[in-house]
CSV table of C-alpha atoms and ligand atoms in Angstrom, one decimal:
chain,number,residue,atom,x,y,z
A,1,MET,CA,14.0,0.4,-23.7
A,2,SER,CA,13.9,3.4,-25.6
A,3,LYS,CA,12.5,6.4,-23.9
A,4,LYS,CA,11.8,7.0,-27.5
A,5,GLN,CA,9.5,4.2,-28.9
A,6,ALA,CA,6.1,4.6,-29.2
A,7,ARG,CA,3.0,3.4,-27.3
A,8,MET,CA,1.3,0.5,-28.4
A,9,SER,CA,-2.4,0.9,-29.1
A,10,PRO,CA,-4.9,0.0,-26.3
A,11,ALA,CA,-6.4,-2.6,-28.5
A,12,GLU,CA,-3.1,-4.5,-28.8
A,13,TYR,CA,-1.9,-3.9,-25.4
A,14,GLY,CA,-5.2,-4.7,-23.9
A,15,ALA,CA,-5.5,-8.1,-25.4
A,16,TRP,CA,-2.7,-9.0,-24.9
A,17,LYS,CA,-2.7,-8.2,-21.0
A,18,ARG,CA,-5.9,-10.1,-20.8
A,19,ALA,CA,-4.0,-13.4,-21.5
A,20,TRP,CA,-1.5,-12.8,-19.2
A,21,GLU,CA,-4.4,-12.5,-16.7
A,22,CYS,CA,-6.1,-15.5,-18.0
A,23,TYR,CA,-2.3,-17.3,-17.8
A,24,SER,CA,-2.2,-16.4,-13.7
A,25,ALA,CA,-6.5,-16.6,-13.2
A,26,ASP,CA,-7.5,-19.5,-14.9
A,27,PRO,CA,-5.8,-22.8,-14.6
A,28,LYS,CA,-7.6,-24.1,-17.2
A,29,TRP,CA,-6.7,-21.7,-19.5
A,30,ARG,CA,-3.2,-21.8,-18.2
A,31,GLU,CA,-2.7,-25.4,-19.2
A,32,ASP,CA,-4.6,-25.0,-22.6
A,33,PHE,CA,-1.8,-22.2,-23.8
A,34,LEU,CA,1.5,-23.9,-22.4
A,35,ALA,CA,0.0,-27.1,-24.8
A,36,ASN,CA,-0.9,-25.2,-27.7
A,37,PRO,CA,-0.1,-21.4,-26.7
A,38,ALA,CA,-0.2,-20.1,-31.6
A,39,LYS,CA,-4.1,-21.5,-30.2
A,40,SER,CA,-4.9,-20.0,-27.0
A,41,LEU,CA,-3.4,-16.1,-28.8
A,42,SER,CA,-5.2,-16.7,-31.9
A,43,GLY,CA,-8.5,-16.2,-30.4
A,44,PHE,CA,-6.9,-12.5,-29.3
A,45,PHE,CA,-7.6,-11.2,-32.3
A,46,ALA,CA,-5.5,-7.8,-31.7
A,47,ILE,CA,-2.0,-9.4,-31.0
A,48,SER,CA,-0.5,-8.9,-34.2
A,49,ASP,CA,2.6,-10.5,-33.4
A,50,VAL,CA,2.2,-14.1,-32.0
A,51,TYR,CA,5.2,-15.5,-31.0
A,52,ALA,CA,6.0,-12.1,-29.2
A,53,ALA,CA,3.0,-11.9,-26.8
A,54,PHE,CA,3.9,-15.4,-26.2
A,55,LYS,CA,7.4,-14.7,-25.2
A,56,ALA,CA,6.1,-11.4,-23.1
A,57,LEU,CA,3.9,-13.9,-21.1
A,58,GLY,CA,6.8,-16.6,-19.9
A,59,MET,CA,9.1,-13.6,-19.2
A,60,VAL,CA,6.3,-12.0,-16.9
A,61,CYS,CA,4.5,-14.6,-15.6
A,62,GLN,CA,7.0,-17.5,-15.2
A,63,GLY,CA,9.8,-14.3,-13.7
A,64,LYS,CA,11.6,-15.8,-17.1
A,65,ALA,CA,15.7,-13.1,-17.6
A,66,ARG,CA,14.6,-11.5,-19.8
A,67,ASP,CA,16.8,-11.3,-23.0
A,68,ARG,CA,15.7,-8.7,-25.8
A,69,SER,CA,13.5,-6.4,-26.5
A,70,ASN,CA,10.0,-6.9,-27.1
A,71,PRO,CA,7.6,-5.0,-27.6
A,72,TYR,CA,4.5,-6.5,-25.1
A,73,TYR,CA,7.7,-6.6,-22.7
A,74,ASP,CA,8.1,-3.3,-23.8
A,75,GLU,CA,4.8,-2.0,-22.5
A,76,PHE,CA,4.3,-3.4,-19.5
A,77,MET,CA,7.0,-2.2,-18.0
A,78,ARG,CA,6.5,1.6,-19.5
A,79,ARG,CA,3.7,1.2,-17.5
A,80,TYR,CA,4.5,0.2,-14.4
A,81,GLU,CA,7.4,2.3,-14.8
A,82,GLU,CA,5.4,5.7,-15.1
A,83,ILE,CA,2.9,4.3,-12.5
A,84,GLY,CA,5.7,3.6,-10.3
A,85,ALA,CA,7.5,7.3,-11.1
A,86,ALA,CA,4.0,8.7,-10.4
A,87,VAL,CA,3.6,7.9,-7.6
A,88,GLU,CA,6.6,8.4,-6.6
A,89,ALA,CA,6.5,12.4,-7.4
A,90,GLY,CA,2.8,12.4,-5.5
A,91,LEU,CA,3.8,11.8,-2.3
A,92,GLY,CA,7.6,13.2,-2.4
A,93,GLU,CA,9.0,15.9,0.7
A,94,GLU,CA,7.5,18.4,-1.2
A,95,ARG,CA,4.2,17.4,-1.9
A,96,PHE,CA,4.0,17.5,2.2
A,97,ALA,CA,2.8,20.9,4.5
A,98,ASP,CA,4.1,18.4,7.7
A,99,LYS,CA,7.7,17.8,7.2
A,100,ARG,CA,7.1,15.4,10.4
A,101,LEU,CA,4.7,13.9,9.1
A,102,PHE,CA,6.8,12.9,5.9
A,103,ARG,CA,10.0,12.4,7.6
A,104,TRP,CA,8.2,9.0,10.2
A,105,ASN,CA,6.6,8.2,7.0
A,106,ARG,CA,9.8,7.3,5.5
A,107,MET,CA,11.0,5.5,8.8
A,108,VAL,CA,7.8,3.3,8.8
A,109,LEU,CA,9.2,2.8,5.2
A,110,ARG,CA,12.6,1.3,6.2
A,111,ARG,CA,11.3,-0.1,9.3
A,112,ALA,CA,9.6,-2.2,7.0
A,113,ARG,CA,11.5,-2.6,5.0
A,114,VAL,CA,14.5,-3.9,7.6
A,115,GLU,CA,11.3,-6.2,8.0
A,116,ARG,CA,10.3,-7.6,5.7
A,117,ARG,CA,13.2,-7.6,2.0
A,118,GLU,CA,9.4,-8.3,0.0
A,119,LEU,CA,9.5,-5.0,0.7
A,120,ILE,CA,12.3,-4.1,-1.2
A,121,LEU,CA,12.0,-5.7,-3.9
A,122,GLN,CA,8.9,-4.2,-4.5
A,123,GLU,CA,10.8,-0.8,-5.4
A,124,HIS,CA,7.2,1.9,-4.8
A,125,VAL,CA,5.9,-0.1,-2.1
A,126,ARG,CA,4.5,3.7,-0.7
A,127,PHE,CA,2.5,3.9,2.3
A,128,PHE,CA,0.2,7.4,1.8
A,129,PRO,CA,0.0,9.7,5.0
A,130,ILE,CA,-4.7,9.9,5.0
A,131,VAL,CA,-6.9,7.8,3.9
A,132,PHE,CA,-11.1,8.7,4.0
A,133,GLU,CA,-13.2,5.9,4.4
A,134,LEU,CA,-16.8,7.2,3.1
A,135,SER,CA,-18.6,3.7,4.6
A,136,ASP,CA,-18.6,2.2,8.3
A,137,GLY,CA,-17.9,-1.2,7.2
A,138,CYS,CA,-18.0,-3.3,4.5
A,139,ARG,CA,-20.3,-5.5,2.6
A,140,GLU,CA,-19.1,-7.8,0.9
A,141,GLN,CA,-16.8,-9.2,3.8
A,142,CYS,CA,-14.3,-11.6,1.2
A,143,PRO,CA,-12.9,-14.4,2.4
A,144,PHE,CA,-9.5,-13.2,1.7
A,145,CYS,CA,-10.2,-9.6,3.6
A,146,GLY,CA,-6.4,-8.8,5.2
A,147,LEU,CA,-7.7,-6.2,7.1
A,148,ALA,CA,-11.2,-8.4,8.5
A,149,ALA,CA,-13.6,-5.4,7.1
A,150,PRO,CA,-15.8,-5.6,9.7
A,151,PRO,CA,-19.2,-6.1,8.1
A,152,HIS,CA,-21.2,-3.1,6.4
A,153,LYS,CA,-23.4,-0.3,9.5
A,154,GLY,CA,-24.3,2.6,7.2
A,155,ASP,CA,-22.7,5.3,4.7
A,156,PHE,CA,-21.6,8.3,5.0
A,157,LEU,CA,-24.3,9.8,1.9
A,158,ALA,CA,-23.9,12.9,0.2
A,159,THR,CA,-25.9,15.2,1.8
A,160,PRO,CA,-25.9,19.3,1.7
A,161,GLU,CA,-24.9,18.5,5.6
A,162,ASN,CA,-22.5,15.5,4.7
A,163,ARG,CA,-21.3,16.8,1.6
A,164,ALA,CA,-20.4,20.3,3.6
A,165,LEU,CA,-18.3,18.7,6.5
A,166,TRP,CA,-16.2,16.5,3.8
A,167,ARG,CA,-15.4,19.6,1.8
A,168,GLU,CA,-13.9,21.4,5.2
A,169,VAL,CA,-12.8,17.9,6.1
A,170,LEU,CA,-10.8,18.2,2.6
A,171,VAL,CA,-9.9,21.8,2.6
A,172,ALA,CA,-8.7,21.6,6.3
A,173,SER,CA,-6.7,17.8,4.9
A,174,CYS,CA,-5.2,19.3,2.0
A,175,GLU,CA,-4.1,23.1,4.8
A,176,LEU,CA,-3.0,20.8,7.4
A,177,LEU,CA,-0.7,17.5,5.0
A,178,GLY,CA,0.0,19.6,2.0
A,179,GLU,CA,-1.6,18.5,-1.9
A,180,VAL,CA,-0.2,14.9,-0.8
A,181,VAL,CA,-3.6,14.0,0.7
A,182,GLY,CA,-4.7,13.5,-3.0
A,183,GLU,CA,-2.8,10.7,-3.6
A,184,GLY,CA,-5.0,8.5,-0.9
A,185,GLY,CA,-7.7,6.7,-2.0
A,186,CYS,CA,-11.4,7.2,-0.5
A,187,TYR,CA,-11.5,3.6,1.0
A,188,PHE,CA,-9.6,1.0,3.8
A,189,ALA,CA,-11.2,-1.2,5.4
A,190,THR,CA,-14.5,-0.5,2.8
A,191,GLU,CA,-15.4,-0.9,-0.8
A,192,PRO,CA,-15.8,2.1,-2.4
A,193,LEU,CA,-18.7,1.5,-4.3
A,194,ASP,CA,-20.8,-0.2,-0.9
A,195,ASN,CA,-21.7,4.1,-0.9
A,196,HIS,CA,-24.1,4.7,-3.7
A,197,ASP,CA,-22.6,8.2,-4.0
A,198,TYR,CA,-19.6,7.5,-3.6
A,199,GLU,CA,-18.6,9.2,-7.3
A,200,LYS,CA,-20.8,12.4,-6.0
A,201,LEU,CA,-18.2,12.7,-3.4
A,202,LEU,CA,-15.5,12.0,-4.9
A,203,ALA,CA,-16.5,15.0,-7.4
A,204,ASP,CA,-16.0,17.3,-4.0
A,205,PHE,CA,-12.4,15.5,-4.0
A,206,TYR,CA,-11.5,16.6,-7.4
A,207,ASP,CA,-12.5,19.6,-6.8
A,208,LEU,CA,-10.9,20.8,-4.0
A,209,VAL,CA,-7.3,18.6,-3.5
A,210,GLY,CA,-7.9,18.4,-7.5
A,211,ARG,CA,-7.2,14.2,-8.6
A,212,TYR,CA,-8.7,11.6,-8.7
A,213,PRO,CA,-7.5,9.6,-5.9
A,214,GLN,CA,-7.2,5.2,-6.4
A,215,THR,CA,-10.3,3.3,-7.1
A,216,THR,CA,-9.9,-0.5,-5.9
A,217,THR,CA,-12.7,-1.9,-6.3
A,218,VAL,CA,-14.7,-6.3,-5.7
A,219,LEU,CA,-18.1,-4.4,-7.3
A,220,ALA,CA,-16.9,-4.7,-11.5
A,221,ALA,CA,-19.2,-7.6,-12.8
A,222,GLN,CA,-21.7,-6.1,-10.7
A,223,TYR,CA,-21.9,-2.7,-11.2
A,224,PRO,CA,-20.6,-1.9,-15.2
A,225,MET,CA,-22.9,0.8,-15.4
A,226,ARG,CA,-20.9,2.8,-12.6
A,227,ILE,CA,-17.9,1.3,-13.2
A,228,ARG,CA,-18.3,2.7,-17.1
A,229,SER,CA,-19.5,5.9,-16.3
A,230,LEU,CA,-16.8,6.5,-12.8
A,231,MET,CA,-13.4,5.7,-15.9
A,232,GLY,CA,-15.1,8.7,-18.1
A,233,GLN,CA,-14.7,10.5,-14.5
A,234,MET,CA,-11.5,10.5,-14.2
A,235,GLY,CA,-10.9,10.8,-18.2
A,236,LYS,CA,-8.4,8.7,-20.2
A,237,GLU,CA,-4.7,10.4,-18.3
A,238,ARG,CA,-5.2,9.8,-14.8
A,239,MET,CA,-6.7,6.2,-16.1
A,240,GLY,CA,-2.9,5.8,-17.3
A,241,LEU,CA,-1.7,6.2,-14.3
A,242,ALA,CA,-3.8,2.7,-12.0
A,243,ALA,CA,-6.7,4.4,-10.7
A,244,LEU,CA,-9.1,2.2,-11.3
A,245,ARG,CA,-8.6,-1.4,-9.9
A,246,PHE,CA,-10.6,-4.2,-9.7
A,247,SER,CA,-10.1,-7.1,-7.4
A,248,VAL,CA,-11.7,-10.5,-8.2
A,249,ARG,CA,-13.0,-12.6,-6.0
A,250,SER,CA,-13.7,-15.8,-8.2
A,251,LEU,CA,-13.0,-17.8,-11.2
A,252,ARG,CA,-16.8,-17.1,-12.0
A,253,GLU,CA,-16.6,-13.7,-11.1
A,254,PHE,CA,-14.0,-13.9,-13.4
A,255,HIS,CA,-15.3,-14.4,-16.6
A,256,ARG,CA,-17.9,-12.3,-16.0
A,257,ILE,CA,-15.4,-9.1,-16.1
A,258,MET,CA,-14.2,-10.8,-19.0
A,259,ALA,CA,-17.0,-10.6,-20.7
A,260,GLU,CA,-18.8,-7.5,-20.1
A,261,TYR,CA,-15.6,-5.4,-20.5
A,262,THR,CA,-13.2,-5.3,-23.4
A,263,PRO,CA,-9.9,-6.0,-23.6
A,264,GLU,CA,-9.2,-2.6,-24.5
A,265,GLU,CA,-11.6,-1.3,-21.9
A,266,LEU,CA,-9.4,-2.5,-18.9
A,267,ALA,CA,-6.1,-2.0,-20.6
A,268,ASP,CA,-5.2,0.9,-17.7
A,269,VAL,CA,-7.3,-1.3,-15.4
A,270,GLU,CA,-5.3,-3.3,-12.7
A,271,LEU,CA,-6.5,-6.8,-12.1
A,272,LEU,CA,-6.4,-8.5,-8.0
A,273,LEU,CA,-6.3,-11.4,-8.7
A,274,ASN,CA,-7.8,-12.8,-5.4
A,275,ASN,CA,-9.5,-16.3,-6.5
A,276,ALA,CA,-8.5,-18.9,-5.4
A,277,GLU,CA,-7.3,-21.1,-8.3
A,278,SER,CA,-4.5,-18.2,-9.1
A,279,GLY,CA,-1.0,-17.8,-7.6
A,280,THR,CA,-1.7,-14.3,-6.2
A,281,THR,CA,0.0,-14.3,-2.6
A,282,TYR,CA,-3.2,-13.2,-0.1
A,283,SER,CA,-1.1,-11.7,3.4
A,284,ASP,CA,-0.9,-13.6,6.8
A,285,SER,CA,-3.3,-11.6,7.9
A,286,GLY,CA,-7.2,-10.7,9.2
A,287,ARG,CA,-9.5,-12.8,7.5
A,288,ALA,CA,-7.4,-14.8,4.9
A,289,ARG,CA,-5.2,-16.1,8.4
A,290,GLY,CA,-8.0,-18.6,8.6
A,291,LEU,CA,-8.6,-19.6,5.2
A,292,ASP,CA,-7.2,-22.8,4.9
A,293,LEU,CA,-5.4,-22.5,0.7
A,294,PRO,CA,-5.4,-24.8,-2.5
A,295,PRO,CA,-1.6,-26.5,-2.4
A,296,GLY,CA,0.6,-24.0,-4.0
A,297,LYS,CA,-0.8,-21.0,-3.4
A,298,ARG,CA,1.5,-18.2,-1.0
A,299,ARG,CA,1.2,-16.3,1.6
A,300,LEU,CA,2.7,-13.0,2.3
A,301,CYS,CA,4.9,-12.6,5.6
A,302,TYR,CA,3.7,-8.1,5.6
A,303,SER,CA,1.0,-6.0,6.1
A,304,ILE,CA,-1.2,-5.8,2.9
A,305,SER,CA,-1.8,-1.9,5.0
A,306,CYS,CA,-0.6,0.3,3.3
A,307,VAL,CA,-0.9,3.8,5.3
A,308,ALA,CA,0.9,5.8,8.0
A,309,GLY,CA,-0.5,8.2,9.3
A,310,PHE,CA,-4.6,9.3,9.4
A,311,ARG,CA,-7.2,7.0,8.6
A,312,VAL,CA,-10.7,8.7,8.2
A,313,ASN,CA,-14.4,8.0,8.5
A,314,MET,CA,-16.9,9.6,7.5
A,315,ALA,CA,-19.2,7.7,8.6
A,316,ARG,CA,-18.6,7.8,12.4
A,317,ARG,CA,-16.8,11.0,12.1
A,318,CYS,CA,-14.0,9.2,13.7
A,319,VAL,CA,-9.9,9.7,13.0
A,320,ALA,CA,-7.3,6.2,13.9
A,321,PHE,CA,-4.0,7.2,13.4
A,322,MET,CA,-2.0,3.4,12.3
A,323,GLU,CA,0.4,2.6,10.9
A,324,PRO,CA,1.9,-1.3,9.3
A,325,GLU,CA,2.6,-4.2,11.1
A,326,LEU,CA,3.9,-7.6,10.3
A,327,PRO,CA,0.6,-9.7,11.3
A,328,ASP,CA,0.9,-12.1,13.9
A,329,GLU,CA,-1.2,-12.9,17.0
A,330,ALA,CA,-0.9,-9.8,18.9
A,331,CYS,CA,-1.9,-7.8,15.3
A,332,PRO,CA,-3.8,-10.1,13.4
A,333,THR,CA,-4.8,-7.6,10.8
A,334,GLY,CA,-1.0,-6.1,9.9
A,335,VAL,CA,-2.7,-3.1,11.5
A,336,ARG,CA,-1.2,-0.8,14.3
A,337,ILE,CA,-3.6,2.2,15.3
A,338,HIS,CA,-2.1,4.4,17.8
A,339,GLU,CA,-5.2,6.3,18.8
A,340,GLU,CA,-9.2,7.1,17.7
A,341,GLN,CA,-11.2,9.7,18.3
A,342,TYR,CA,-14.5,11.4,17.2
A,343,PHE,CA,-15.1,14.7,15.7
A,344,ALA,CA,-18.5,16.9,15.5
A,345,ASP,CA,-17.2,19.1,13.7
A,346,VAL,CA,-14.6,20.4,11.2
A,347,GLY,CA,-12.7,22.5,14.5
A,348,GLU,CA,-12.5,19.5,16.2
A,349,TYR,CA,-11.3,17.9,13.2
A,350,ARG,CA,-7.7,19.8,12.7
A,351,ARG,CA,-6.6,19.7,16.0
A,352,ILE,CA,-6.9,16.5,16.5
A,353,LEU,CA,-4.4,15.7,12.9
A,354,ARG,CA,-2.3,18.0,15.1
A,355,ASP,CA,-2.2,16.8,18.1
A,356,PHE,CA,-2.1,12.9,15.9
A,357,SER,CA,1.3,14.1,15.0
A,358,ALA,CA,2.5,16.3,17.1
A,359,ARG,CA,2.1,13.4,19.5
A,360,PHE,CA,2.9,9.4,16.7
A,361,ALA,CA,4.8,11.0,14.3
A,362,ARG,CA,8.3,10.4,16.1
A,363,ASP,CA,10.6,11.8,13.2
A,364,THR,CA,13.5,11.9,16.2
A,365,LEU,CA,14.7,9.9,18.6
A,366,PRO,CA,12.4,10.5,21.4
A,367,GLU,CA,13.7,11.5,25.8
A,368,ASP,CA,10.3,10.5,26.2
A,369,ALA,CA,9.8,6.9,25.5
A,370,PRO,CA,11.0,3.7,25.8
A,371,LEU,CA,13.0,2.4,22.0
A,372,ARG,CA,13.5,-1.3,21.8
A,373,LEU,CA,15.3,-3.3,19.6
A,374,ASN,CA,13.6,-4.5,16.8
A,375,PRO,CA,12.2,-7.9,17.4
A,376,GLN,CA,12.9,-9.1,14.1
A,377,VAL,CA,16.7,-7.6,14.0
A,378,ARG,CA,19.7,-9.8,15.4
A,379,VAL,CA,23.0,-8.0,17.2
A,380,GLU,CA,26.0,-9.6,15.8
A,381,GLU,CA,28.4,-8.6,18.1
A,382,LEU,CA,32.3,-8.6,16.4
A,383,GLU,CA,35.3,-7.1,17.5
A,384,ASN,CA,35.3,-4.2,16.7
A,385,VAL,CA,32.2,-3.9,15.7
A,386,MET,CA,27.9,-4.6,16.3
A,387,VAL,CA,25.8,-5.4,12.9
A,388,PHE,CA,22.5,-5.4,13.5
A,389,HIS,CA,20.6,-7.8,10.7
A,390,GLY,CA,17.8,-7.1,9.5
A,391,ASP,CA,15.2,-9.3,7.0
A,392,GLY,CA,18.1,-8.8,3.3
A,393,VAL,CA,19.6,-5.8,5.2
A,394,SER,CA,21.5,-5.6,7.9
A,395,LEU,CA,23.9,-1.9,9.5
A,396,ARG,CA,27.5,-3.0,10.9
A,397,LEU,CA,28.6,0.3,13.6
A,398,GLY,CA,31.5,0.6,15.4
A,399,GLY,CA,31.5,2.1,19.3
A,400,ASN,CA,32.6,1.9,22.0
A,401,ILE,CA,32.0,0.2,25.4
A,402,HIS,CA,29.2,3.1,26.8
A,403,PHE,CA,27.5,1.9,23.0
A,404,ARG,CA,27.5,-1.8,23.7
A,405,ARG,CA,26.1,-1.3,26.8
A,406,ALA,CA,23.3,0.4,25.4
A,407,VAL,CA,22.6,-1.7,22.8
A,408,ARG,CA,22.9,-4.9,24.9
A,409,ARG,CA,20.5,-3.3,27.1
A,410,LEU,CA,18.3,-3.0,24.9
A,411,MET,CA,18.5,-7.2,23.6
A,412,GLU,CA,17.1,-7.0,27.5
A,413,GLY,CA,14.3,-5.1,27.1
A,414,ALA,CA,12.6,-1.9,25.9
A,415,ALA,CA,13.8,1.3,28.4
A,416,ALA,CA,14.6,5.4,27.4
A,417,LEU,CA,16.9,7.0,26.7
A,418,PRO,CA,17.5,8.7,30.5
A,419,GLU,CA,16.9,5.1,31.7
A,420,ILE,CA,20.0,3.4,30.1
A,421,PHE,CA,22.2,6.1,30.5
A,422,ARG,CA,21.6,5.7,34.6
A,423,GLU,CA,22.4,2.7,34.3
A,424,LEU,CA,25.7,2.6,32.7
A,425,GLY,CA,26.1,5.6,34.8
A,426,ILE,CA,27.1,8.1,32.1
A,427,SER,CA,26.4,11.9,31.2
A,428,PRO,CA,23.9,12.9,29.2
A,429,LEU,CA,27.2,14.5,27.6
A,430,VAL,CA,29.9,11.4,27.4
A,431,GLY,CA,26.4,9.6,25.9
A,432,ALA,CA,26.1,12.1,23.1
A,433,GLY,CA,27.8,9.6,21.0
A,434,VAL,CA,26.0,6.8,22.2
A,435,ARG,CA,22.5,9.3,21.5
A,436,GLN,CA,23.6,9.5,17.8
A,437,LYS,CA,24.3,6.4,17.1
A,438,LEU,CA,21.0,5.1,18.6
A,439,GLU,CA,19.3,7.6,16.5
A,440,LEU,CA,20.6,6.1,13.7
A,441,LEU,CA,19.7,3.1,14.7
A,442,TYR,CA,16.1,4.5,14.7
A,443,GLN,CA,16.1,6.3,12.1
A,444,LYS,CA,16.7,2.7,10.2
A,445,GLY,CA,14.3,0.5,11.6
A,446,TYR,CA,16.4,-1.4,13.8
A,447,VAL,CA,16.0,0.1,16.4
A,448,ARG,CA,11.8,0.9,16.8
A,449,LEU,CA,9.1,2.6,19.5
A,450,PRO,CA,7.6,-0.1,21.6
B,501,SF4,S1,-11.9,-7.4,1.2
B,501,SF4,FE1,-12.5,-5.1,0.2
B,501,SF4,S2,-14.0,-5.6,-0.5
B,501,SF4,FE2,-13.4,-7.1,0.6
B,501,SF4,S3,-14.3,-6.8,3.0
B,501,SF4,FE3,-12.2,-6.0,2.4
B,501,SF4,S4,-12.3,-4.3,2.9
B,501,SF4,FE4,-14.2,-4.9,2.3
């Protein structure tokens, strides 16, 4: 696509996007469309080229190879690439004041990509180093909640005392972590609009951090006035970079949203079609683990958590340090929490941030902690090399007998580096080459901490 290509009008793109959403969310619409595409699209008056719109739906919905320039598909890709570039720039190294946290955050992403090839294919996936929660629990209790959000107990309201603490926490976060704070959201296992003061707290965030974080809500049908006011608060430019997403819980709710908002209003709003009839996958985590899925509905086998760093719950005054894990019996939500601590004031908050970063953001091969081979990695020993196979990626490493024996030792179970050297009967000096290779495996995610 040419960079010089003119943008499509929001009315026309919004109309095409709506057709795409109807196709994805509603089996009856899809059936009618496939029987008579021109008739289904004729109701979208802003679509000026019905044939091209039909072709673009095939390209996006059915993954059909793109064979020629198509104005709707080109606009879709332009927006996708623009949002991806903004995320990449927002999470760049220069935006982190805590470089150790940056390096560890990227290591977690590499480790996750070794474990699941889907995360390699989703090139724009990044993990946020910090998110905030402005409620204790979630009122909505969606049956597909991949994080199994606990029941709602209260909100962090914008009282003068709370607001003063909130502003201090934001300033401290920016000082210790950097501008990257602006990328994370003000929700995680919470529904942002549960908190009636969300918009006021968001205004403070913008005032001190300089950016509106992304908002994802399941309450778009319930609160259209709040949503429109939020759109106005964030402004057109920020809205154009995926600032607002609606999660859709049922087909009925989908139709309520379609009736409430015009296609043009939602041109910049991403719809997460979580209704049972849509083709959208559920994560095999949280409450979705026990759900009976309709035939043909797939499960994602990786975490939906997008945080490798801090989760700050303002309602409970609690900081957790966490990273995504593959969901399983031991980690059903796909979130590993290293530690949680409560804070009474901003002084304690600062101390916790520093302490957690130092103890858990292990960006180089540690001497003092047991290492283990990533359980998702298979090792193949060939004559001159060892091949480490992840899910869709692999790494070939040559090495001497000490390296081979060190890897075999890790295949038996976790061990710290000094322990491995002791068992192999080699000194740290002789083992320098082994250490170098284990460091590489650690950086790439093939070796990890338990
Ligand atoms: S999906 Fe979101 S809104 Fe629904 S229960 Fe989980 S956190 Fe709450």
